[in-house]
């Protein structure tokens, strides 16, 4: 939002809802309208109680109705739900009217939600691991799994309803066909896969997120279609600036996602580098990095000097680690080198050369070491 000029183009932008950082004068000065809240599903509100998703809806509609109509706007609605309310036994607290949903349904338990799959994880995944701790809270009995997942889906359905209300307000104002809408989230989630809960790790369930874009510029032939190219969270700012016809900073590494539907041959990325830092301590949330491709994934756990390799085409649930298979040695070696190239490139500002030529060979001699790049 701070890249959008207040006077010349941008009217007001609103972080309505989840705000996971310190809210200070520097941050609040970025927006004309801000209603941050975080951590609960229910809040006291003028003598009553309001659900966090209904509060999102109320704040977003207030912003849309009160904004100056002659200036463009950016509205960021940040849902806290379906994030769990940490420190509680029930974790997920839907609105009362949603409790009748999914009562007669049975939620499937993931194929990989077995003790065998838990035992296949690297040996440093122990009972103190945060993913395992949260699994015990949410999913360690069949009854608990059904209760948690139904309440989770109720929270998601409530987000659908609020999103509809916001869109209908845009229609009433005649702005629906003149507004780019991006729907996404910040992380995936384990729902007992590998007998884990939470996020933090480079498995598909954790790093895959939804992305839906409605763009007035989109050709009719592209509307309603699915594109399976790799898009990343670093692309979102670039995409918003592109829609506003503003250049992105030379420091930014993302790409404008609209290239995928506005250009014929965007030469899009075929792989990406993932990283997550250690949190609290390595036994609780260990650091992890990965090189992700459509068909293969290389994982690295730097705190423990452990590698993993998965064939996503044949093993999309990541149940069979190939790192010790002799026939995979060449694939493993090449992916290690490319992983280290992208790890080094990520330290530098500006767009990353996704062809690999920029860093080719830098780590050839050190592909099997933990040497840190010099700057």
mmCIF file of C-alpha atoms in Angstrom:
data_model
loop_
_atom_site.group_PDB
_atom_site.id
_atom_site.type_symbol
_atom_site.label_atom_id
_atom_site.label_comp_id
_atom_site.label_asym_id
_atom_site.label_seq_id
_atom_site.Cartn_x
_atom_site.Cartn_y
_atom_site.Cartn_z
ATOM 1 C CA UNK A 1 0.000 0.000 0.000
ATOM 2 C CA UNK A 2 2.781 2.488 0.739
ATOM 3 C CA UNK A 3 3.883 2.230 -2.915
ATOM 4 C CA UNK A 4 0.533 3.612 -4.111
ATOM 5 C CA UNK A 5 0.631 7.450 -4.149
ATOM 6 C CA UNK A 6 -1.938 8.979 -1.814
ATOM 7 C CA UNK A 7 -2.695 12.175 -3.709
ATOM 8 C CA UNK A 8 -2.213 11.276 -7.349
ATOM 9 C CA UNK A 9 -3.809 7.847 -7.511
ATOM 10 C CA UNK A 10 -4.483 6.015 -4.297
ATOM 11 C CA UNK A 11 -7.430 7.058 -2.161
ATOM 12 C CA UNK A 12 -7.333 4.913 0.988
ATOM 13 C CA UNK A 13 -6.368 1.350 1.782
ATOM 14 C CA UNK A 14 -7.544 -0.660 4.721
ATOM 15 C CA UNK A 15 -5.955 -3.544 6.583
ATOM 16 C CA UNK A 16 -9.261 -4.745 7.991
ATOM 17 C CA UNK A 17 -8.701 -7.682 10.312
ATOM 18 C CA UNK A 18 -5.698 -9.903 10.954
ATOM 19 C CA UNK A 19 -2.540 -7.940 11.638
ATOM 20 C CA UNK A 20 0.294 -10.125 12.934
ATOM 21 C CA UNK A 21 2.838 -7.360 13.547
ATOM 22 C CA UNK A 22 3.289 -4.328 15.755
ATOM 23 C CA UNK A 23 0.804 -1.576 14.939
ATOM 24 C CA UNK A 24 2.726 1.680 15.340
ATOM 25 C CA UNK A 25 2.649 5.226 13.991
ATOM 26 C CA UNK A 26 4.822 4.335 10.999
ATOM 27 C CA UNK A 27 2.483 1.512 9.990
ATOM 28 C CA UNK A 28 -0.773 3.328 10.701
ATOM 29 C CA UNK A 29 0.455 6.324 8.698
ATOM 30 C CA UNK A 30 0.556 4.116 5.597
ATOM 31 C CA UNK A 31 -3.236 3.845 5.512
ATOM 32 C CA UNK A 32 -6.161 6.199 5.794
ATOM 33 C CA UNK A 33 -8.352 3.533 7.378
ATOM 34 C CA UNK A 34 -7.163 0.678 9.601
ATOM 35 C CA UNK A 35 -8.986 -1.760 11.871
ATOM 36 C CA UNK A 36 -6.419 -4.348 13.027
ATOM 37 C CA UNK A 37 -7.353 -7.269 15.285
ATOM 38 C CA UNK A 38 -5.872 -10.679 15.815
ATOM 39 C CA UNK A 39 -6.013 -13.821 17.924
ATOM 40 C CA UNK A 40 -9.703 -14.415 18.681
ATOM 41 C CA UNK A 41 -12.815 -15.608 16.886
ATOM 42 C CA UNK A 42 -15.192 -13.586 19.065
ATOM 43 C CA UNK A 43 -14.925 -9.986 20.327
ATOM 44 C CA UNK A 44 -16.970 -7.736 22.588
ATOM 45 C CA UNK A 45 -18.770 -5.114 20.527
ATOM 46 C CA UNK A 46 -21.001 -2.377 21.960
ATOM 47 C CA UNK A 47 -22.430 -4.514 24.710
ATOM 48 C CA UNK A 48 -22.682 -7.629 22.579
ATOM 49 C CA UNK A 49 -20.394 -10.047 20.807
ATOM 50 C CA UNK A 50 -19.272 -10.121 17.180
ATOM 51 C CA UNK A 51 -17.469 -12.837 15.272
ATOM 52 C CA UNK A 52 -14.137 -11.881 13.714
ATOM 53 C CA UNK A 53 -15.376 -12.653 10.177
ATOM 54 C CA UNK A 54 -18.518 -10.565 10.692
ATOM 55 C CA UNK A 55 -16.263 -7.787 11.985
ATOM 56 C CA UNK A 56 -14.236 -8.097 8.771
ATOM 57 C CA UNK A 57 -17.463 -7.695 6.815
ATOM 58 C CA UNK A 58 -18.690 -4.750 8.879
ATOM 59 C CA UNK A 59 -15.390 -2.860 8.582
ATOM 60 C CA UNK A 60 -14.965 -3.572 4.871
ATOM 61 C CA UNK A 61 -18.487 -2.418 4.034
ATOM 62 C CA UNK A 62 -17.996 0.741 6.108
ATOM 63 C CA UNK A 63 -14.841 1.509 4.148
ATOM 64 C CA UNK A 64 -16.516 0.956 0.786
ATOM 65 C CA UNK A 65 -19.573 3.044 1.638
ATOM 66 C CA UNK A 66 -17.634 5.980 3.106
ATOM 67 C CA UNK A 67 -14.722 6.210 0.681
ATOM 68 C CA UNK A 68 -14.492 9.210 -1.687
ATOM 69 C CA UNK A 69 -16.111 7.920 -4.894
ATOM 70 C CA UNK A 70 -13.978 9.937 -7.308
ATOM 71 C CA UNK A 71 -10.663 8.317 -6.386
ATOM 72 C CA UNK A 72 -9.375 4.767 -6.866
ATOM 73 C CA UNK A 73 -8.983 2.672 -3.756
ATOM 74 C CA UNK A 74 -7.242 -0.382 -2.373
ATOM 75 C CA UNK A 75 -8.962 -2.476 0.284
ATOM 76 C CA UNK A 76 -7.149 -5.281 2.099
ATOM 77 C CA UNK A 77 -9.483 -7.548 4.075
ATOM 78 C CA UNK A 78 -7.377 -9.816 6.272
ATOM 79 C CA UNK A 79 -9.390 -12.686 7.737
ATOM 80 C CA UNK A 80 -8.144 -14.140 11.022
ATOM 81 C CA UNK A 81 -10.407 -17.181 10.698
ATOM 82 C CA UNK A 82 -9.918 -20.027 10.035
ATOM 83 C CA UNK A 83 -6.678 -19.597 12.004
ATOM 84 C CA UNK A 84 -7.016 -21.452 15.298
ATOM 85 C CA UNK A 85 -7.448 -19.699 18.621
ATOM 86 C CA UNK A 86 -4.205 -20.943 20.140
ATOM 87 C CA UNK A 87 -4.215 -22.065 23.748
ATOM 88 C CA UNK A 88 -7.790 -23.385 23.620
ATOM 89 C CA UNK A 89 -9.040 -26.965 23.522
ATOM 90 C CA UNK A 90 -11.615 -26.447 20.771
ATOM 91 C CA UNK A 91 -9.362 -24.293 18.523
ATOM 92 C CA UNK A 92 -12.122 -23.273 16.048
ATOM 93 C CA UNK A 93 -15.208 -21.237 17.018
ATOM 94 C CA UNK A 94 -17.717 -20.641 14.187
ATOM 95 C CA UNK A 95 -20.745 -18.359 14.199
ATOM 96 C CA UNK A 96 -23.818 -19.876 15.862
ATOM 97 C CA UNK A 97 -25.831 -19.984 12.638
ATOM 98 C CA UNK A 98 -23.126 -22.085 10.991
ATOM 99 C CA UNK A 99 -23.275 -24.948 13.464
ATOM 100 C CA UNK A 100 -25.982 -26.741 11.462
ATOM 101 C CA UNK A 101 -23.621 -27.026 8.480
ATOM 102 C CA UNK A 102 -21.887 -30.375 7.769
ATOM 103 C CA UNK A 103 -23.580 -32.087 10.727
ATOM 104 C CA UNK A 104 -24.408 -35.200 8.704
ATOM 105 C CA UNK A 105 -21.158 -35.225 6.708
ATOM 106 C CA UNK A 106 -18.086 -37.341 7.394
ATOM 107 C CA UNK A 107 -14.772 -35.616 6.715
ATOM 108 C CA UNK A 108 -12.221 -37.894 5.077
ATOM 109 C CA UNK A 109 -9.034 -38.583 7.023
ATOM 110 C CA UNK A 110 -5.925 -38.040 4.842
ATOM 111 C CA UNK A 111 -4.225 -41.163 3.499
ATOM 112 C CA UNK A 112 -0.940 -40.103 5.068
ATOM 113 C CA UNK A 113 -2.448 -39.578 8.553
ATOM 114 C CA UNK A 114 -0.894 -42.727 9.973
ATOM 115 C CA UNK A 115 1.664 -43.641 12.602
ATOM 116 C CA UNK A 116 3.736 -45.213 9.823
ATOM 117 C CA UNK A 117 3.974 -41.881 7.995
ATOM 118 C CA UNK A 118 4.833 -40.043 11.201
ATOM 119 C CA UNK A 119 7.677 -42.478 11.784
ATOM 120 C CA UNK A 120 8.986 -41.835 8.252
ATOM 121 C CA UNK A 121 9.658 -38.186 9.060
ATOM 122 C CA UNK A 122 13.262 -37.266 9.900
ATOM 123 C CA UNK A 123 14.302 -38.430 13.364
ATOM 124 C CA UNK A 124 14.390 -34.897 14.799
ATOM 125 C CA UNK A 125 10.581 -34.754 14.490
ATOM 126 C CA UNK A 126 9.767 -35.645 18.097
ATOM 127 C CA UNK A 127 6.915 -35.081 20.510
ATOM 128 C CA UNK A 128 8.152 -31.537 21.252
ATOM 129 C CA UNK A 129 7.752 -30.595 17.565
ATOM 130 C CA UNK A 130 5.051 -27.931 17.258
ATOM 131 C CA UNK A 131 3.333 -29.695 14.377
ATOM 132 C CA UNK A 132 3.098 -32.862 16.454
ATOM 133 C CA UNK A 133 1.920 -30.983 19.552
ATOM 134 C CA UNK A 134 -0.909 -29.360 17.622
ATOM 135 C CA UNK A 135 -1.795 -32.696 16.014
ATOM 136 C CA UNK A 136 -2.433 -34.093 19.506
ATOM 137 C CA UNK A 137 -4.712 -31.141 20.273
ATOM 138 C CA UNK A 138 -6.735 -31.447 17.057
ATOM 139 C CA UNK A 139 -6.559 -34.857 15.443
ATOM 140 C CA UNK A 140 -5.344 -37.687 17.694
ATOM 141 C CA UNK A 141 -8.786 -39.340 17.885
ATOM 142 C CA UNK A 142 -11.355 -39.922 15.100
ATOM 143 C CA UNK A 143 -13.995 -37.981 17.042
ATOM 144 C CA UNK A 144 -11.695 -35.013 17.533
ATOM 145 C CA UNK A 145 -10.745 -35.007 13.833
ATOM 146 C CA UNK A 146 -14.407 -34.791 12.783
ATOM 147 C CA UNK A 147 -15.230 -32.010 15.248
ATOM 148 C CA UNK A 148 -12.193 -29.913 14.373
ATOM 149 C CA UNK A 149 -12.534 -30.254 10.610
ATOM 150 C CA UNK A 150 -16.269 -29.502 10.563
ATOM 151 C CA UNK A 151 -15.733 -26.338 12.587
ATOM 152 C CA UNK A 152 -12.814 -25.430 10.324
ATOM 153 C CA UNK A 153 -14.996 -25.794 7.215
ATOM 154 C CA UNK A 154 -17.735 -23.772 8.892
ATOM 155 C CA UNK A 155 -15.264 -20.921 9.380
ATOM 156 C CA UNK A 156 -14.223 -21.166 5.721
ATOM 157 C CA UNK A 157 -17.869 -21.101 4.597
ATOM 158 C CA UNK A 158 -18.371 -17.930 6.655
ATOM 159 C CA UNK A 159 -15.489 -16.316 4.760
ATOM 160 C CA UNK A 160 -17.300 -17.217 1.529
ATOM 161 C CA UNK A 161 -20.413 -15.437 2.800
ATOM 162 C CA UNK A 162 -18.496 -12.287 3.793
ATOM 163 C CA UNK A 163 -16.629 -12.257 0.479
ATOM 164 C CA UNK A 164 -20.008 -12.405 -1.278
ATOM 165 C CA UNK A 165 -21.309 -9.471 0.795
ATOM 166 C CA UNK A 166 -18.273 -7.367 -0.114
ATOM 167 C CA UNK A 167 -18.603 -8.229 -3.793
ATOM 168 C CA UNK A 168 -22.316 -7.393 -3.781
ATOM 169 C CA UNK A 169 -21.496 -3.959 -2.350
ATOM 170 C CA UNK A 170 -19.069 -3.408 -5.234
ATOM 171 C CA UNK A 171 -21.894 -4.369 -7.612
ATOM 172 C CA UNK A 172 -24.274 -1.904 -5.940
ATOM 173 C CA UNK A 173 -21.690 0.838 -6.410
ATOM 174 C CA UNK A 174 -21.132 -0.123 -10.049
ATOM 175 C CA UNK A 175 -17.481 -0.951 -9.355
ATOM 176 C CA UNK A 176 -17.469 -4.759 -9.643
ATOM 177 C CA UNK A 177 -16.399 -4.715 -13.288
ATOM 178 C CA UNK A 178 -13.781 -2.040 -12.618
ATOM 179 C CA UNK A 179 -12.034 -3.663 -9.645
ATOM 180 C CA UNK A 180 -9.273 -6.257 -9.484
ATOM 181 C CA UNK A 181 -10.028 -8.810 -6.768
ATOM 182 C CA UNK A 182 -7.300 -11.108 -5.440
ATOM 183 C CA UNK A 183 -8.286 -13.903 -3.052
ATOM 184 C CA UNK A 184 -5.449 -15.814 -1.425
ATOM 185 C CA UNK A 185 -3.951 -16.724 1.944
ATOM 186 C CA UNK A 186 -0.596 -16.741 3.687
ATOM 187 C CA UNK A 187 0.032 -20.461 4.156
ATOM 188 C CA UNK A 188 -1.380 -23.926 3.770
ATOM 189 C CA UNK A 189 -2.132 -26.254 6.688
ATOM 190 C CA UNK A 190 -1.641 -29.852 7.777
ATOM 191 C CA UNK A 191 -4.938 -31.538 8.609
ATOM 192 C CA UNK A 192 -3.284 -34.661 10.047
ATOM 193 C CA UNK A 193 -1.165 -35.460 6.987
ATOM 194 C CA UNK A 194 1.952 -37.239 8.341
ATOM 195 C CA UNK A 195 0.154 -36.925 11.697
ATOM 196 C CA UNK A 196 1.003 -33.215 11.820
ATOM 197 C CA UNK A 197 -0.985 -30.020 12.284
ATOM 198 C CA UNK A 198 -0.016 -26.396 11.631
ATOM 199 C CA UNK A 199 2.290 -25.190 8.865
ATOM 200 C CA UNK A 200 6.040 -24.256 8.896
ATOM 201 C CA UNK A 201 7.368 -27.181 6.830
ATOM 202 C CA UNK A 202 7.987 -27.547 3.057
ATOM 203 C CA UNK A 203 5.414 -30.279 2.392
ATOM 204 C CA UNK A 204 2.720 -29.640 -0.203
ATOM 205 C CA UNK A 205 -0.069 -29.324 2.380
ATOM 206 C CA UNK A 206 1.840 -26.509 4.081
ATOM 207 C CA UNK A 207 3.092 -24.434 1.139
ATOM 208 C CA UNK A 208 0.181 -24.684 -1.329
ATOM 209 C CA UNK A 209 -2.369 -21.857 -1.072
ATOM 210 C CA UNK A 210 -5.462 -20.839 -3.040
ATOM 211 C CA UNK A 211 -5.217 -17.978 -5.530
ATOM 212 C CA UNK A 212 -8.242 -16.576 -7.352
ATOM 213 C CA UNK A 213 -7.969 -13.403 -9.440
ATOM 214 C CA UNK A 214 -10.811 -11.421 -10.993
ATOM 215 C CA UNK A 215 -9.338 -8.796 -13.289
ATOM 216 C CA UNK A 216 -11.314 -6.470 -15.592
ATOM 217 C CA UNK A 217 -8.440 -6.724 -18.080
ATOM 218 C CA UNK A 218 -8.667 -10.502 -18.314
ATOM 219 C CA UNK A 219 -9.672 -11.846 -21.760
ATOM 220 C CA UNK A 220 -13.020 -13.667 -21.757
ATOM 221 C CA UNK A 221 -11.295 -16.815 -22.945
ATOM 222 C CA UNK A 222 -9.294 -16.870 -19.697
ATOM 223 C CA UNK A 223 -12.177 -16.169 -17.301
ATOM 224 C CA UNK A 224 -13.047 -19.230 -15.226
ATOM 225 C CA UNK A 225 -9.968 -21.185 -16.301
ATOM 226 C CA UNK A 226 -7.321 -22.811 -14.083
ATOM 227 C CA UNK A 227 -3.615 -22.147 -14.526
ATOM 228 C CA UNK A 228 -1.139 -24.459 -12.786
ATOM 229 C CA UNK A 229 1.944 -22.255 -13.106
ATOM 230 C CA UNK A 230 3.936 -21.442 -9.960
ATOM 231 C CA UNK A 231 2.862 -18.146 -8.395
ATOM 232 C CA UNK A 232 4.429 -16.934 -5.144
ATOM 233 C CA UNK A 233 3.553 -14.527 -2.350
ATOM 234 C CA UNK A 234 6.333 -12.227 -3.578
ATOM 235 C CA UNK A 235 4.317 -11.785 -6.808
ATOM 236 C CA UNK A 236 1.311 -10.150 -5.148
ATOM 237 C CA UNK A 237 2.819 -6.679 -4.665
ATOM 238 C CA UNK A 238 4.174 -6.720 -8.229
ATOM 239 C CA UNK A 239 0.728 -7.658 -9.542
ATOM 240 C CA UNK A 240 -1.038 -4.881 -7.628
ATOM 241 C CA UNK A 241 1.465 -2.273 -8.795
ATOM 242 C CA UNK A 242 1.081 -3.507 -12.363
ATOM 243 C CA UNK A 243 -2.689 -3.098 -12.192
ATOM 244 C CA UNK A 244 -2.167 0.445 -10.899
ATOM 245 C CA UNK A 245 0.247 1.103 -13.812
ATOM 246 C CA UNK A 246 3.056 1.828 -11.376
ATOM 247 C CA UNK A 247 6.628 0.503 -11.625
ATOM 248 C CA UNK A 248 7.885 -1.830 -8.954
ATOM 249 C CA UNK A 249 11.001 -1.103 -6.929
ATOM 250 C CA UNK A 250 14.301 -2.451 -8.217
ATOM 251 C CA UNK A 251 14.591 -4.248 -4.884
ATOM 252 C CA UNK A 252 11.516 -6.423 -5.461
ATOM 253 C CA UNK A 253 11.878 -10.040 -6.577
ATOM 254 C CA UNK A 254 8.291 -10.847 -7.613
ATOM 255 C CA UNK A 255 6.607 -10.880 -11.013
ATOM 256 C CA UNK A 256 3.291 -9.519 -12.257
ATOM 257 C CA UNK A 257 0.891 -12.489 -12.287
ATOM 258 C CA UNK A 258 -1.245 -10.821 -14.962
ATOM 259 C CA UNK A 259 1.465 -11.785 -17.466
ATOM 260 C CA UNK A 260 -0.023 -15.286 -17.281
ATOM 261 C CA UNK A 261 -3.321 -14.122 -18.786
ATOM 262 C CA UNK A 262 -2.409 -10.919 -20.632
ATOM 263 C CA UNK A 263 0.590 -12.189 -22.612
ATOM 264 C CA UNK A 264 0.906 -15.169 -24.943
ATOM 265 C CA UNK A 265 4.333 -16.417 -23.852
ATOM 266 C CA UNK A 266 5.307 -15.036 -20.429
ATOM 267 C CA UNK A 267 8.336 -17.355 -19.992
ATOM 268 C CA UNK A 268 7.194 -18.162 -16.467
ATOM 269 C CA UNK A 269 9.205 -19.817 -13.684
ATOM 270 C CA UNK A 270 9.486 -23.602 -13.659
ATOM 271 C CA UNK A 271 10.814 -23.866 -10.109
ATOM 272 C CA UNK A 272 11.175 -21.826 -6.949
ATOM 273 C CA UNK A 273 13.183 -21.604 -3.729
ATOM 274 C CA UNK A 274 11.342 -21.961 -0.422
ATOM 275 C CA UNK A 275 12.627 -21.116 3.052
ATOM 276 C CA UNK A 276 11.329 -20.943 6.621
ATOM 277 C CA UNK A 277 13.479 -19.936 9.612
ATOM 278 C CA UNK A 278 13.861 -21.791 12.870
ATOM 279 C CA UNK A 279 11.261 -20.663 15.408
ATOM 280 C CA UNK A 280 11.693 -20.907 19.192
ATOM 281 C CA UNK A 281 14.241 -23.731 18.774
ATOM 282 C CA UNK A 282 15.043 -26.375 16.193
ATOM 283 C CA UNK A 283 13.332 -29.195 18.084
ATOM 284 C CA UNK A 284 10.073 -27.202 18.021
ATOM 285 C CA UNK A 285 10.092 -25.645 14.533
ATOM 286 C CA UNK A 286 13.307 -26.474 12.670
ATOM 287 C CA UNK A 287 14.523 -24.300 9.806
ATOM 288 C CA UNK A 288 13.833 -25.666 6.338
ATOM 289 C CA UNK A 289 14.543 -24.814 2.721
ATOM 290 C CA UNK A 290 13.488 -26.459 -0.523
ATOM 291 C CA UNK A 291 13.732 -26.413 -4.288
ATOM 292 C CA UNK A 292 10.262 -27.050 -5.700
ATOM 293 C CA UNK A 293 9.512 -28.168 -9.255
ATOM 294 C CA UNK A 294 6.367 -29.537 -10.855
ATOM 295 C CA UNK A 295 7.627 -33.110 -10.659
ATOM 296 C CA UNK A 296 10.338 -33.108 -7.982
ATOM 297 C CA UNK A 297 11.071 -31.522 -4.621
ATOM 298 C CA UNK A 298 14.379 -31.280 -2.758
ATOM 299 C CA UNK A 299 14.125 -30.460 0.959
ATOM 300 C CA UNK A 300 16.935 -29.375 3.249
ATOM 301 C CA UNK A 301 16.839 -29.187 7.061
ATOM 302 C CA UNK A 302 19.947 -27.067 7.766
ATOM 303 C CA UNK A 303 19.841 -27.377 11.572
ATOM 304 C CA UNK A 304 20.325 -31.125 11.248
ATOM 305 C CA UNK A 305 22.126 -31.355 7.864
ATOM 306 C CA UNK A 306 19.394 -33.629 6.525
ATOM 307 C CA UNK A 307 18.182 -33.754 2.911
ATOM 308 C CA UNK A 308 15.045 -35.304 1.425
ATOM 309 C CA UNK A 309 13.924 -35.909 -2.163
ATOM 310 C CA UNK A 310 10.406 -36.598 -3.439
ATOM 311 C CA UNK A 311 8.952 -37.445 -6.850
ATOM 312 C CA UNK A 312 5.780 -35.341 -6.822
ATOM 313 C CA UNK A 313 4.495 -36.891 -10.046
ATOM 314 C CA UNK A 314 4.467 -40.425 -8.677
ATOM 315 C CA UNK A 315 4.225 -39.548 -4.984
ATOM 316 C CA UNK A 316 2.185 -36.332 -4.570
ATOM 317 C CA UNK A 317 1.578 -37.074 -0.872
ATOM 318 C CA UNK A 318 5.348 -37.164 -0.215
ATOM 319 C CA UNK A 319 5.316 -40.541 1.471
ATOM 320 C CA UNK A 320 8.454 -42.035 -0.116
ATOM 321 C CA UNK A 321 11.773 -40.258 0.435
ATOM 322 C CA UNK A 322 14.175 -41.044 -2.445
ATOM 323 C CA UNK A 323 17.266 -39.357 -1.033
ATOM 324 C CA UNK A 324 19.140 -42.639 -0.443
ATOM 325 C CA UNK A 325 18.205 -44.298 -3.731
ATOM 326 C CA UNK A 326 21.270 -44.867 -5.908
ATOM 327 C CA UNK A 327 19.388 -44.240 -9.140
ATOM 328 C CA UNK A 328 18.484 -40.749 -7.868
ATOM 329 C CA UNK A 329 22.056 -39.603 -7.192
ATOM 330 C CA UNK A 330 22.346 -37.473 -10.334
ATOM 331 C CA UNK A 331 18.946 -35.864 -9.792
ATOM 332 C CA UNK A 332 19.802 -35.188 -6.159
ATOM 333 C CA UNK A 333 23.174 -33.656 -7.053
ATOM 334 C CA UNK A 334 21.708 -31.367 -9.727
ATOM 335 C CA UNK A 335 18.897 -30.222 -7.447
ATOM 336 C CA UNK A 336 21.294 -29.509 -4.598
ATOM 337 C CA UNK A 337 23.351 -27.265 -6.851
ATOM 338 C CA UNK A 338 20.274 -25.436 -8.164
ATOM 339 C CA UNK A 339 18.884 -25.108 -4.623
ATOM 340 C CA UNK A 340 22.110 -23.416 -3.527
ATOM 341 C CA UNK A 341 22.101 -21.148 -6.579
ATOM 342 C CA UNK A 342 18.635 -19.873 -5.782
ATOM 343 C CA UNK A 343 19.446 -19.615 -2.079
ATOM 344 C CA UNK A 344 22.317 -17.285 -2.957
ATOM 345 C CA UNK A 345 20.235 -15.354 -5.495
ATOM 346 C CA UNK A 346 17.517 -14.769 -2.893
ATOM 347 C CA UNK A 347 20.000 -12.754 -0.814
ATOM 348 C CA UNK A 348 20.352 -10.176 -3.564
ATOM 349 C CA UNK A 349 17.768 -7.453 -4.294
ATOM 350 C CA UNK A 350 15.912 -7.366 -7.562
ATOM 351 C CA UNK A 351 14.480 -9.960 -9.942
ATOM 352 C CA UNK A 352 15.934 -13.459 -9.803
ATOM 353 C CA UNK A 353 17.269 -14.972 -13.012
ATOM 354 C CA UNK A 354 15.019 -18.019 -13.119
ATOM 355 C CA UNK A 355 16.912 -19.520 -16.029
ATOM 356 C CA UNK A 356 19.736 -20.333 -13.609
ATOM 357 C CA UNK A 357 22.428 -18.817 -15.834
ATOM 358 C CA UNK A 358 23.238 -15.989 -13.418
ATOM 359 C CA UNK A 359 24.461 -18.351 -10.687
ATOM 360 C CA UNK A 360 25.363 -21.398 -12.773
ATOM 361 C CA UNK A 361 28.378 -23.193 -11.357
ATOM 362 C CA UNK A 362 28.855 -21.000 -8.292
ATOM 363 C CA UNK A 363 28.272 -23.927 -5.993
ATOM 364 C CA UNK A 364 29.582 -26.727 -8.181
ATOM 365 C CA UNK A 365 32.470 -27.491 -5.821
ATOM 366 C CA UNK A 366 30.479 -26.907 -2.664
ATOM 367 C CA UNK A 367 27.192 -28.584 -3.554
ATOM 368 C CA UNK A 368 27.544 -30.981 -0.633
ATOM 369 C CA UNK A 369 28.708 -28.451 1.921
ATOM 370 C CA UNK A 370 27.012 -25.907 4.121
ATOM 371 C CA UNK A 371 29.338 -23.077 3.120
ATOM 372 C CA UNK A 372 27.602 -19.709 3.307
ATOM 373 C CA UNK A 373 27.952 -17.340 0.368
ATOM 374 C CA UNK A 374 29.977 -14.186 0.833
ATOM 375 C CA UNK A 375 28.405 -10.857 -0.002
#
